[in-house]
PDB file of C-alpha atoms in Angstrom:
ATOM      1  CA  MET A   1     -33.336 -43.842  -0.592  1.00  0.00           C
ATOM      2  CA  GLU A   2     -33.622 -41.058  -3.146  1.00  0.00           C
ATOM      3  CA  ALA A   3     -34.279 -37.525  -1.881  1.00  0.00           C
ATOM      4  CA  VAL A   4     -37.300 -35.890  -3.463  1.00  0.00           C
ATOM      5  CA  GLY A   5     -38.192 -32.214  -3.225  1.00  0.00           C
ATOM      6  CA  THR A   6     -36.722 -29.273  -1.316  1.00  0.00           C
ATOM      7  CA  VAL A   7     -37.505 -27.942   2.125  1.00  0.00           C
ATOM      8  CA  LEU A   8     -37.445 -24.142   2.403  1.00  0.00           C
ATOM      9  CA  ALA A   9     -37.456 -22.640   5.915  1.00  0.00           C
ATOM     10  CA  LEU A  10     -38.496 -19.018   6.324  1.00  0.00           C
ATOM     11  CA  ARG A  11     -38.009 -16.931   9.424  1.00  0.00           C
ATOM     12  CA  ASN A  12     -39.427 -13.527  10.204  1.00  0.00           C
ATOM     13  CA  VAL A  13     -36.479 -11.307  11.212  1.00  0.00           C
ATOM     14  CA  SER A  14     -38.504  -8.122  11.686  1.00  0.00           C
ATOM     15  CA  ALA A  15     -38.164  -8.314  15.474  1.00  0.00           C
ATOM     16  CA  PHE A  16     -34.377  -8.605  15.199  1.00  0.00           C
ATOM     17  CA  ARG A  17     -34.198  -5.634  12.855  1.00  0.00           C
ATOM     18  CA  GLN A  18     -36.365  -3.592  15.193  1.00  0.00           C
ATOM     19  CA  LEU A  19     -34.128  -4.548  18.124  1.00  0.00           C
ATOM     20  CA  ASP A  20     -31.032  -3.542  16.144  1.00  0.00           C
ATOM     21  CA  GLN A  21     -32.639  -0.200  15.253  1.00  0.00           C
ATOM     22  CA  THR A  22     -33.522   0.378  18.915  1.00  0.00           C
ATOM     23  CA  LYS A  23     -29.897  -0.299  19.837  1.00  0.00           C
ATOM     24  CA  SER A  24     -28.627   2.192  17.236  1.00  0.00           C
ATOM     25  CA  ASP A  25     -31.126   4.845  18.368  1.00  0.00           C
ATOM     26  CA  PHE A  26     -30.106   4.391  22.008  1.00  0.00           C
ATOM     27  CA  LEU A  27     -26.425   4.574  21.086  1.00  0.00           C
ATOM     28  CA  ALA A  28     -26.895   7.841  19.202  1.00  0.00           C
ATOM     29  CA  THR A  29     -29.095   9.400  21.897  1.00  0.00           C
ATOM     30  CA  ALA A  30     -26.747   8.452  24.737  1.00  0.00           C
ATOM     31  CA  ALA A  31     -23.715   9.774  22.861  1.00  0.00           C
ATOM     32  CA  HIS A  32     -25.428  13.073  22.054  1.00  0.00           C
ATOM     33  CA  GLU A  33     -26.555  13.496  25.663  1.00  0.00           C
ATOM     34  CA  LEU A  34     -23.031  12.861  26.961  1.00  0.00           C
ATOM     35  CA  LYS A  35     -21.253  15.134  24.501  1.00  0.00           C
ATOM     36  CA  THR A  36     -22.670  18.436  25.815  1.00  0.00           C
ATOM     37  CA  PRO A  37     -21.707  18.059  29.509  1.00  0.00           C
ATOM     38  CA  LEU A  38     -18.309  16.592  28.599  1.00  0.00           C
ATOM     39  CA  SER A  39     -17.582  19.546  26.317  1.00  0.00           C
ATOM     40  CA  SER A  40     -18.605  21.903  29.127  1.00  0.00           C
ATOM     41  CA  ILE A  41     -16.285  20.123  31.568  1.00  0.00           C
ATOM     42  CA  ASN A  42     -13.457  20.360  29.030  1.00  0.00           C
ATOM     43  CA  PHE A  43     -13.998  24.124  28.663  1.00  0.00           C
ATOM     44  CA  ASN A  44     -13.993  24.652  32.435  1.00  0.00           C
ATOM     45  CA  LEU A  45     -10.802  22.623  32.811  1.00  0.00           C
ATOM     46  CA  LYS A  46      -9.133  24.929  30.307  1.00  0.00           C
ATOM     47  CA  LEU A  47     -10.244  27.902  32.409  1.00  0.00           C
ATOM     48  CA  LEU A  48      -8.599  26.391  35.485  1.00  0.00           C
ATOM     49  CA  HIS A  49      -5.261  26.510  33.652  1.00  0.00           C
ATOM     50  CA  ASP A  50      -5.742  30.202  32.879  1.00  0.00           C
ATOM     51  CA  PRO A  51      -3.604  32.254  35.337  1.00  0.00           C
ATOM     52  CA  ARG A  52      -6.280  34.973  35.328  1.00  0.00           C
ATOM     53  CA  VAL A  53      -8.608  32.571  37.140  1.00  0.00           C
ATOM     54  CA  GLY A  54      -6.050  31.733  39.808  1.00  0.00           C
ATOM     55  CA  GLN A  55      -2.685  30.075  40.182  1.00  0.00           C
ATOM     56  CA  LEU A  56      -2.740  26.338  40.886  1.00  0.00           C
ATOM     57  CA  ASN A  57      -0.022  24.663  42.894  1.00  0.00           C
ATOM     58  CA  ALA A  58       1.811  21.629  41.471  1.00  0.00           C
ATOM     59  CA  GLU A  59      -0.471  19.072  43.117  1.00  0.00           C
ATOM     60  CA  GLN A  60      -3.609  20.844  41.916  1.00  0.00           C
ATOM     61  CA  GLN A  61      -2.199  21.041  38.383  1.00  0.00           C
ATOM     62  CA  ASP A  62      -1.589  17.289  38.415  1.00  0.00           C
ATOM     63  CA  ILE A  63      -5.160  16.642  39.570  1.00  0.00           C
ATOM     64  CA  VAL A  64      -6.631  18.933  36.912  1.00  0.00           C
ATOM     65  CA  GLY A  65      -4.367  17.361  34.282  1.00  0.00           C
ATOM     66  CA  THR A  66      -5.563  13.864  35.198  1.00  0.00           C
ATOM     67  CA  ILE A  67      -9.216  14.937  35.056  1.00  0.00           C
ATOM     68  CA  LYS A  68      -8.616  16.568  31.676  1.00  0.00           C
ATOM     69  CA  GLU A  69      -7.018  13.394  30.266  1.00  0.00           C
ATOM     70  CA  GLU A  70      -9.952  11.278  31.422  1.00  0.00           C
ATOM     71  CA  ASN A  71     -12.423  13.798  30.032  1.00  0.00           C
ATOM     72  CA  GLN A  72     -10.632  13.772  26.675  1.00  0.00           C
ATOM     73  CA  ARG A  73     -10.808   9.974  26.662  1.00  0.00           C
ATOM     74  CA  LEU A  74     -14.566  10.120  27.230  1.00  0.00           C
ATOM     75  CA  LEU A  75     -14.954  12.720  24.479  1.00  0.00           C
ATOM     76  CA  ARG A  76     -13.087  10.436  22.074  1.00  0.00           C
ATOM     77  CA  LEU A  77     -15.339   7.558  23.068  1.00  0.00           C
ATOM     78  CA  VAL A  78     -18.467   9.662  22.487  1.00  0.00           C
ATOM     79  CA  GLY A  79     -17.146  10.714  19.089  1.00  0.00           C
ATOM     80  CA  GLU A  80     -16.525   7.088  18.141  1.00  0.00           C
ATOM     81  CA  LEU A  81     -19.987   6.048  19.326  1.00  0.00           C
ATOM     82  CA  LEU A  82     -21.574   8.787  17.233  1.00  0.00           C
ATOM     83  CA  THR A  83     -19.646   7.587  14.188  1.00  0.00           C
ATOM     84  CA  VAL A  84     -20.796   4.004  14.796  1.00  0.00           C
ATOM     85  CA  ALA A  85     -24.409   5.168  15.190  1.00  0.00           C
ATOM     86  CA  ARG A  86     -24.272   7.043  11.869  1.00  0.00           C
ATOM     87  CA  LEU A  87     -22.869   3.981  10.125  1.00  0.00           C
ATOM     88  CA  ASP A  88     -25.547   1.750  11.670  1.00  0.00           C
ATOM     89  CA  VAL A  89     -28.362   3.860  10.275  1.00  0.00           C
ATOM     90  CA  GLY A  90     -26.762   3.902   6.846  1.00  0.00           C
ATOM     91  CA  GLN A  91     -25.849   7.571   6.784  1.00  0.00           C
ATOM     92  CA  GLY A  92     -22.411   6.727   5.441  1.00  0.00           C
ATOM     93  CA  ILE A  93     -19.332   8.841   5.901  1.00  0.00           C
ATOM     94  CA  ALA A  94     -19.113  12.426   4.657  1.00  0.00           C
ATOM     95  CA  LEU A  95     -15.825  12.707   2.781  1.00  0.00           C
ATOM     96  CA  ASP A  96     -13.919  15.553   1.182  1.00  0.00           C
ATOM     97  CA  PRO A  97     -11.351  13.720  -0.990  1.00  0.00           C
ATOM     98  CA  ARG A  98      -8.655  15.939  -2.463  1.00  0.00           C
ATOM     99  CA  PRO A  99      -5.080  15.521  -3.729  1.00  0.00           C
ATOM    100  CA  LEU A 100      -2.996  15.232  -0.584  1.00  0.00           C
ATOM    101  CA  ALA A 101       0.752  15.035   0.008  1.00  0.00           C
ATOM    102  CA  VAL A 102       1.559  12.105   2.279  1.00  0.00           C
ATOM    103  CA  ALA A 103       4.063  14.310   4.123  1.00  0.00           C
ATOM    104  CA  SER A 104       1.218  16.668   5.064  1.00  0.00           C
ATOM    105  CA  LEU A 105      -0.824  13.726   6.340  1.00  0.00           C
ATOM    106  CA  VAL A 106       2.118  12.464   8.395  1.00  0.00           C
ATOM    107  CA  ALA A 107       2.716  15.911   9.912  1.00  0.00           C
ATOM    108  CA  ALA A 108      -0.934  16.205  10.968  1.00  0.00           C
ATOM    109  CA  ALA A 109      -0.867  12.768  12.627  1.00  0.00           C
ATOM    110  CA  THR A 110       2.531  12.923  14.325  1.00  0.00           C
ATOM    111  CA  THR A 111       2.367  16.427  15.829  1.00  0.00           C
ATOM    112  CA  PRO A 112      -0.164  15.519  18.570  1.00  0.00           C
ATOM    113  CA  LEU A 113       1.792  12.304  19.269  1.00  0.00           C
ATOM    114  CA  GLN A 114       4.993  13.940  20.511  1.00  0.00           C
ATOM    115  CA  LEU A 115       3.964  14.115  24.168  1.00  0.00           C
ATOM    116  CA  GLN A 116       3.149  10.395  24.260  1.00  0.00           C
ATOM    117  CA  LEU A 117       6.444   9.534  22.583  1.00  0.00           C
ATOM    118  CA  ARG A 118       8.423  11.565  25.130  1.00  0.00           C
ATOM    119  CA  ALA A 119       6.523  10.082  28.064  1.00  0.00           C
ATOM    120  CA  ARG A 120       7.451   6.547  26.938  1.00  0.00           C
ATOM    121  CA  HIS A 121      10.967   7.467  25.687  1.00  0.00           C
ATOM    122  CA  LEU A 122      10.077   6.162  22.249  1.00  0.00           C
ATOM    123  CA  THR A 123      11.689   7.063  18.934  1.00  0.00           C
ATOM    124  CA  LEU A 124       9.576   7.535  15.810  1.00  0.00           C
ATOM    125  CA  ASP A 125      11.519   6.862  12.594  1.00  0.00           C
ATOM    126  CA  THR A 126       9.741   8.347   9.565  1.00  0.00           C
ATOM    127  CA  GLN A 127      10.745   7.319   6.049  1.00  0.00           C
ATOM    128  CA  LEU A 128       9.062   9.053   3.130  1.00  0.00           C
ATOM    129  CA  PRO A 129      10.576   8.906  -0.387  1.00  0.00           C
ATOM    130  CA  ALA A 130      11.086  12.330  -1.950  1.00  0.00           C
ATOM    131  CA  ASP A 131       9.254  11.287  -5.140  1.00  0.00           C
ATOM    132  CA  LEU A 132       6.188   9.861  -3.345  1.00  0.00           C
ATOM    133  CA  PRO A 133       3.091  10.721  -5.425  1.00  0.00           C
ATOM    134  CA  PRO A 134       0.155  12.535  -3.793  1.00  0.00           C
ATOM    135  CA  ILE A 135      -2.863  10.489  -2.790  1.00  0.00           C
ATOM    136  CA  ARG A 136      -6.548  11.310  -3.113  1.00  0.00           C
ATOM    137  CA  ALA A 137      -7.975  11.345   0.398  1.00  0.00           C
ATOM    138  CA  ASP A 138      -9.965  13.179   3.036  1.00  0.00           C
ATOM    139  CA  HIS A 139      -7.288  14.947   5.094  1.00  0.00           C
ATOM    140  CA  GLU A 140      -9.065  14.998   8.461  1.00  0.00           C
ATOM    141  CA  LYS A 141     -10.345  11.419   8.485  1.00  0.00           C
ATOM    142  CA  THR A 142      -7.182   9.892   7.041  1.00  0.00           C
ATOM    143  CA  ALA A 143      -5.024  11.761   9.556  1.00  0.00           C
ATOM    144  CA  TRP A 144      -7.329  10.372  12.267  1.00  0.00           C
ATOM    145  CA  VAL A 145      -6.723   6.846  10.972  1.00  0.00           C
ATOM    146  CA  LEU A 146      -2.945   7.303  10.923  1.00  0.00           C
ATOM    147  CA  LEU A 147      -2.947   8.839  14.395  1.00  0.00           C
ATOM    148  CA  ASN A 148      -5.021   5.906  15.668  1.00  0.00           C
ATOM    149  CA  LEU A 149      -2.470   3.436  14.272  1.00  0.00           C
ATOM    150  CA  LEU A 150       0.390   5.415  15.826  1.00  0.00           C
ATOM    151  CA  VAL A 151      -1.314   5.615  19.235  1.00  0.00           C
ATOM    152  CA  ASN A 152      -1.792   1.840  19.170  1.00  0.00           C
ATOM    153  CA  ALA A 153       1.887   1.408  18.289  1.00  0.00           C
ATOM    154  CA  VAL A 154       2.871   3.600  21.238  1.00  0.00           C
ATOM    155  CA  ARG A 155       0.594   1.627  23.561  1.00  0.00           C
ATOM    156  CA  TYR A 156       2.122  -1.733  22.614  1.00  0.00           C
ATOM    157  CA  SER A 157       5.766  -0.703  22.255  1.00  0.00           C
ATOM    158  CA  PRO A 158       8.220  -1.387  25.077  1.00  0.00           C
ATOM    159  CA  GLU A 159       9.662   1.723  26.703  1.00  0.00           C
ATOM    160  CA  GLN A 160      12.745   3.192  25.001  1.00  0.00           C
ATOM    161  CA  GLY A 161      11.794   1.299  21.858  1.00  0.00           C
ATOM    162  CA  HIS A 162      11.199   2.621  18.373  1.00  0.00           C
ATOM    163  CA  ILE A 163       8.364   2.792  15.862  1.00  0.00           C
ATOM    164  CA  GLU A 164       8.755   2.978  12.094  1.00  0.00           C
ATOM    165  CA  LEU A 165       6.392   5.023   9.928  1.00  0.00           C
ATOM    166  CA  SER A 166       6.912   4.652   6.192  1.00  0.00           C
ATOM    167  CA  ALA A 167       5.143   5.030   2.876  1.00  0.00           C
ATOM    168  CA  ALA A 168       5.779   3.744  -0.633  1.00  0.00           C
ATOM    169  CA  PRO A 169       3.879   3.249  -3.902  1.00  0.00           C
ATOM    170  CA  THR A 170       2.246  -0.149  -4.404  1.00  0.00           C
ATOM    171  CA  PRO A 171       3.819  -2.363  -7.119  1.00  0.00           C
ATOM    172  CA  ASP A 172       1.280  -1.207  -9.725  1.00  0.00           C
ATOM    173  CA  ARG A 173       1.866   2.438  -8.640  1.00  0.00           C
ATOM    174  CA  ARG A 174      -1.868   3.065  -8.553  1.00  0.00           C
ATOM    175  CA  ALA A 175      -1.899   3.527  -4.792  1.00  0.00           C
ATOM    176  CA  VAL A 176       0.361   4.411  -1.880  1.00  0.00           C
ATOM    177  CA  ARG A 177       0.823   2.129   1.110  1.00  0.00           C
ATOM    178  CA  VAL A 178       1.339   3.839   4.465  1.00  0.00           C
ATOM    179  CA  GLN A 179       2.426   1.605   7.325  1.00  0.00           C
ATOM    180  CA  VAL A 180       3.227   1.765  11.044  1.00  0.00           C
ATOM    181  CA  GLN A 181       5.498  -0.911  12.490  1.00  0.00           C
ATOM    182  CA  ASP A 182       5.959  -1.562  16.203  1.00  0.00           C
ATOM    183  CA  HIS A 183       8.047  -4.080  18.135  1.00  0.00           C
ATOM    184  CA  GLY A 184       5.449  -5.087  20.686  1.00  0.00           C
ATOM    185  CA  PRO A 185       3.991  -8.493  21.565  1.00  0.00           C
ATOM    186  CA  GLY A 186       2.461  -9.116  18.144  1.00  0.00           C
ATOM    187  CA  ILE A 187      -0.972 -10.563  17.355  1.00  0.00           C
ATOM    188  CA  ALA A 188      -1.877 -14.227  17.020  1.00  0.00           C
ATOM    189  CA  PRO A 189      -3.021 -15.249  13.492  1.00  0.00           C
ATOM    190  CA  ALA A 190      -6.477 -16.170  14.809  1.00  0.00           C
ATOM    191  CA  ASP A 191      -6.981 -12.635  16.147  1.00  0.00           C
ATOM    192  CA  GLN A 192      -5.688 -10.633  13.191  1.00  0.00           C
ATOM    193  CA  GLN A 193      -9.125 -10.174  11.628  1.00  0.00           C
ATOM    194  CA  ARG A 194     -11.096 -10.166  14.875  1.00  0.00           C
ATOM    195  CA  ILE A 195      -9.369  -6.956  16.056  1.00  0.00           C
ATOM    196  CA  PHE A 196     -11.129  -5.037  13.255  1.00  0.00           C
ATOM    197  CA  GLU A 197     -14.535  -5.937  14.687  1.00  0.00           C
ATOM    198  CA  ARG A 198     -16.375  -3.425  16.860  1.00  0.00           C
ATOM    199  CA  PHE A 199     -15.458  -3.481  20.551  1.00  0.00           C
ATOM    200  CA  ALA A 200     -12.774  -6.116  19.962  1.00  0.00           C
ATOM    201  CA  GLN A 201      -9.689  -5.712  22.160  1.00  0.00           C
ATOM    202  CA  GLY A 202      -6.137  -6.480  21.147  1.00  0.00           C
ATOM    203  CA  PRO A 203      -3.540  -8.154  23.380  1.00  0.00           C
ATOM    204  CA  ALA A 204      -2.811  -6.544  26.735  1.00  0.00           C
ATOM    205  CA  ALA A 205      -0.364  -3.662  26.534  1.00  0.00           C
ATOM    206  CA  PRO A 206       3.067  -4.243  28.121  1.00  0.00           C
ATOM    207  CA  ALA A 207       2.996  -3.719  31.888  1.00  0.00           C
ATOM    208  CA  ALA A 208       5.792  -1.186  31.588  1.00  0.00           C
ATOM    209  CA  SER A 209       3.591   1.128  29.578  1.00  0.00           C
ATOM    210  CA  GLY A 210       1.570   2.139  32.608  1.00  0.00           C
ATOM    211  CA  ASP A 211      -1.369   2.598  30.243  1.00  0.00           C
ATOM    212  CA  ALA A 212      -4.559   1.764  32.083  1.00  0.00           C
ATOM    213  CA  ASP A 213      -6.651   2.807  29.092  1.00  0.00           C
ATOM    214  CA  SER A 214      -6.932  -0.262  26.871  1.00  0.00           C
ATOM    215  CA  GLY A 215      -9.013   1.615  24.301  1.00  0.00           C
ATOM    216  CA  THR A 216     -12.634   1.267  23.285  1.00  0.00           C
ATOM    217  CA  GLY A 217     -12.252  -1.431  20.652  1.00  0.00           C
ATOM    218  CA  LEU A 218     -13.789   0.927  18.075  1.00  0.00           C
ATOM    219  CA  GLY A 219     -10.730   2.635  16.591  1.00  0.00           C
ATOM    220  CA  LEU A 220      -9.678  -0.051  14.123  1.00  0.00           C
ATOM    221  CA  SER A 221     -13.264  -0.773  13.075  1.00  0.00           C
ATOM    222  CA  ILE A 222     -13.925   2.892  12.288  1.00  0.00           C
ATOM    223  CA  SER A 223     -10.509   3.258  10.644  1.00  0.00           C
ATOM    224  CA  ARG A 224     -11.289   0.410   8.257  1.00  0.00           C
ATOM    225  CA  GLU A 225     -14.631   2.064   7.373  1.00  0.00           C
ATOM    226  CA  PHE A 226     -12.875   5.390   6.685  1.00  0.00           C
ATOM    227  CA  ILE A 227     -10.250   3.804   4.440  1.00  0.00           C
ATOM    228  CA  ALA A 228     -12.672   1.514   2.587  1.00  0.00           C
ATOM    229  CA  SER A 229     -14.959   4.497   1.884  1.00  0.00           C
ATOM    230  CA  GLN A 230     -12.027   6.125   0.075  1.00  0.00           C
ATOM    231  CA  GLY A 231     -11.308   3.117  -2.123  1.00  0.00           C
ATOM    232  CA  GLY A 232      -8.456   1.767  -0.017  1.00  0.00           C
ATOM    233  CA  GLN A 233      -7.691  -1.158   2.260  1.00  0.00           C
ATOM    234  CA  LEU A 234      -6.541  -1.396   5.882  1.00  0.00           C
ATOM    235  CA  GLY A 235      -4.857  -4.493   7.267  1.00  0.00           C
ATOM    236  CA  VAL A 236      -2.231  -5.945   9.568  1.00  0.00           C
ATOM    237  CA  GLU A 237       0.806  -8.206   9.310  1.00  0.00           C
ATOM    238  CA  SER A 238       2.030  -9.594  12.611  1.00  0.00           C
ATOM    239  CA  THR A 239       4.140 -12.296  14.214  1.00  0.00           C
ATOM    240  CA  LEU A 240       3.846 -13.169  17.892  1.00  0.00           C
ATOM    241  CA  GLY A 241       6.828 -11.880  19.822  1.00  0.00           C
ATOM    242  CA  GLU A 242       8.086  -9.761  16.915  1.00  0.00           C
ATOM    243  CA  GLY A 243       5.603  -6.893  16.672  1.00  0.00           C
ATOM    244  CA  SER A 244       2.958  -5.760  14.201  1.00  0.00           C
ATOM    245  CA  THR A 245       2.726  -3.712  11.031  1.00  0.00           C
ATOM    246  CA  PHE A 246      -0.583  -1.947  10.423  1.00  0.00           C
ATOM    247  CA  TYR A 247      -1.004  -0.485   6.962  1.00  0.00           C
ATOM    248  CA  PHE A 248      -3.487   1.171   4.659  1.00  0.00           C
ATOM    249  CA  THR A 249      -3.502   1.902   0.952  1.00  0.00           C
ATOM    250  CA  LEU A 250      -5.138   4.837  -0.796  1.00  0.00           C
ATOM    251  CA  PRO A 251      -5.305   5.605  -4.518  1.00  0.00           C
ATOM    252  CA  VAL A 252      -2.857   7.985  -6.140  1.00  0.00           C
ATOM    253  CA  ALA A 253      -4.391  11.336  -7.103  1.00  0.00           C
ATOM    254  CA  SER A 254      -5.046  11.453 -10.842  1.00  0.00           C
TER     255      SER A 254
END
């Protein structure tokens, strides 16, 4: 039998778009409403550490420290939700790209990481060639991306292990590749793209890490948006049982 004609099926997706817009509006409103009280709590926790307010004993300091860590985690989550809400409504990402030395970027990302490295007895090995060309990037957002990759490496590394942070020009020398390598459990091939989706979770962190915070599942998604908006790429290379290498490329400053 010979097929004659074409069948065209149309579907009104207005309701789905309206539902998606409602979701984005709720996300932004909830995040904004949470940010103010969380910032106030953070300020008051800082006051509790001020000796002029009163001296805390060791147990009280531990309690306040735990509350502060949890509050900081919630503040990070709110910040990530606000970023997602802005992207959903098409506001894009405000960037300030400038010539940037990779060493400066590495310093900004690794300084706040030292406490986590010491707590897990981890060694961070940084390798930056002396003749590495500057990149064109937004300092704040790119440092956030690198810090996010390093925090993930810390989370999945076995205690007393080591992490490698390195950078090198791409073969065509038009960009620089910055990468973070860990020696954790690795990621299955089927999951290596899924982990860049919003709210996707990676493999469970090693039990020895003592890290109850598995993350929000937003960090890698937002990181990829930040890097792509600057003309670069973010990806992963991983083998189960041998660890993972997360990397991004950014163009060389002209």
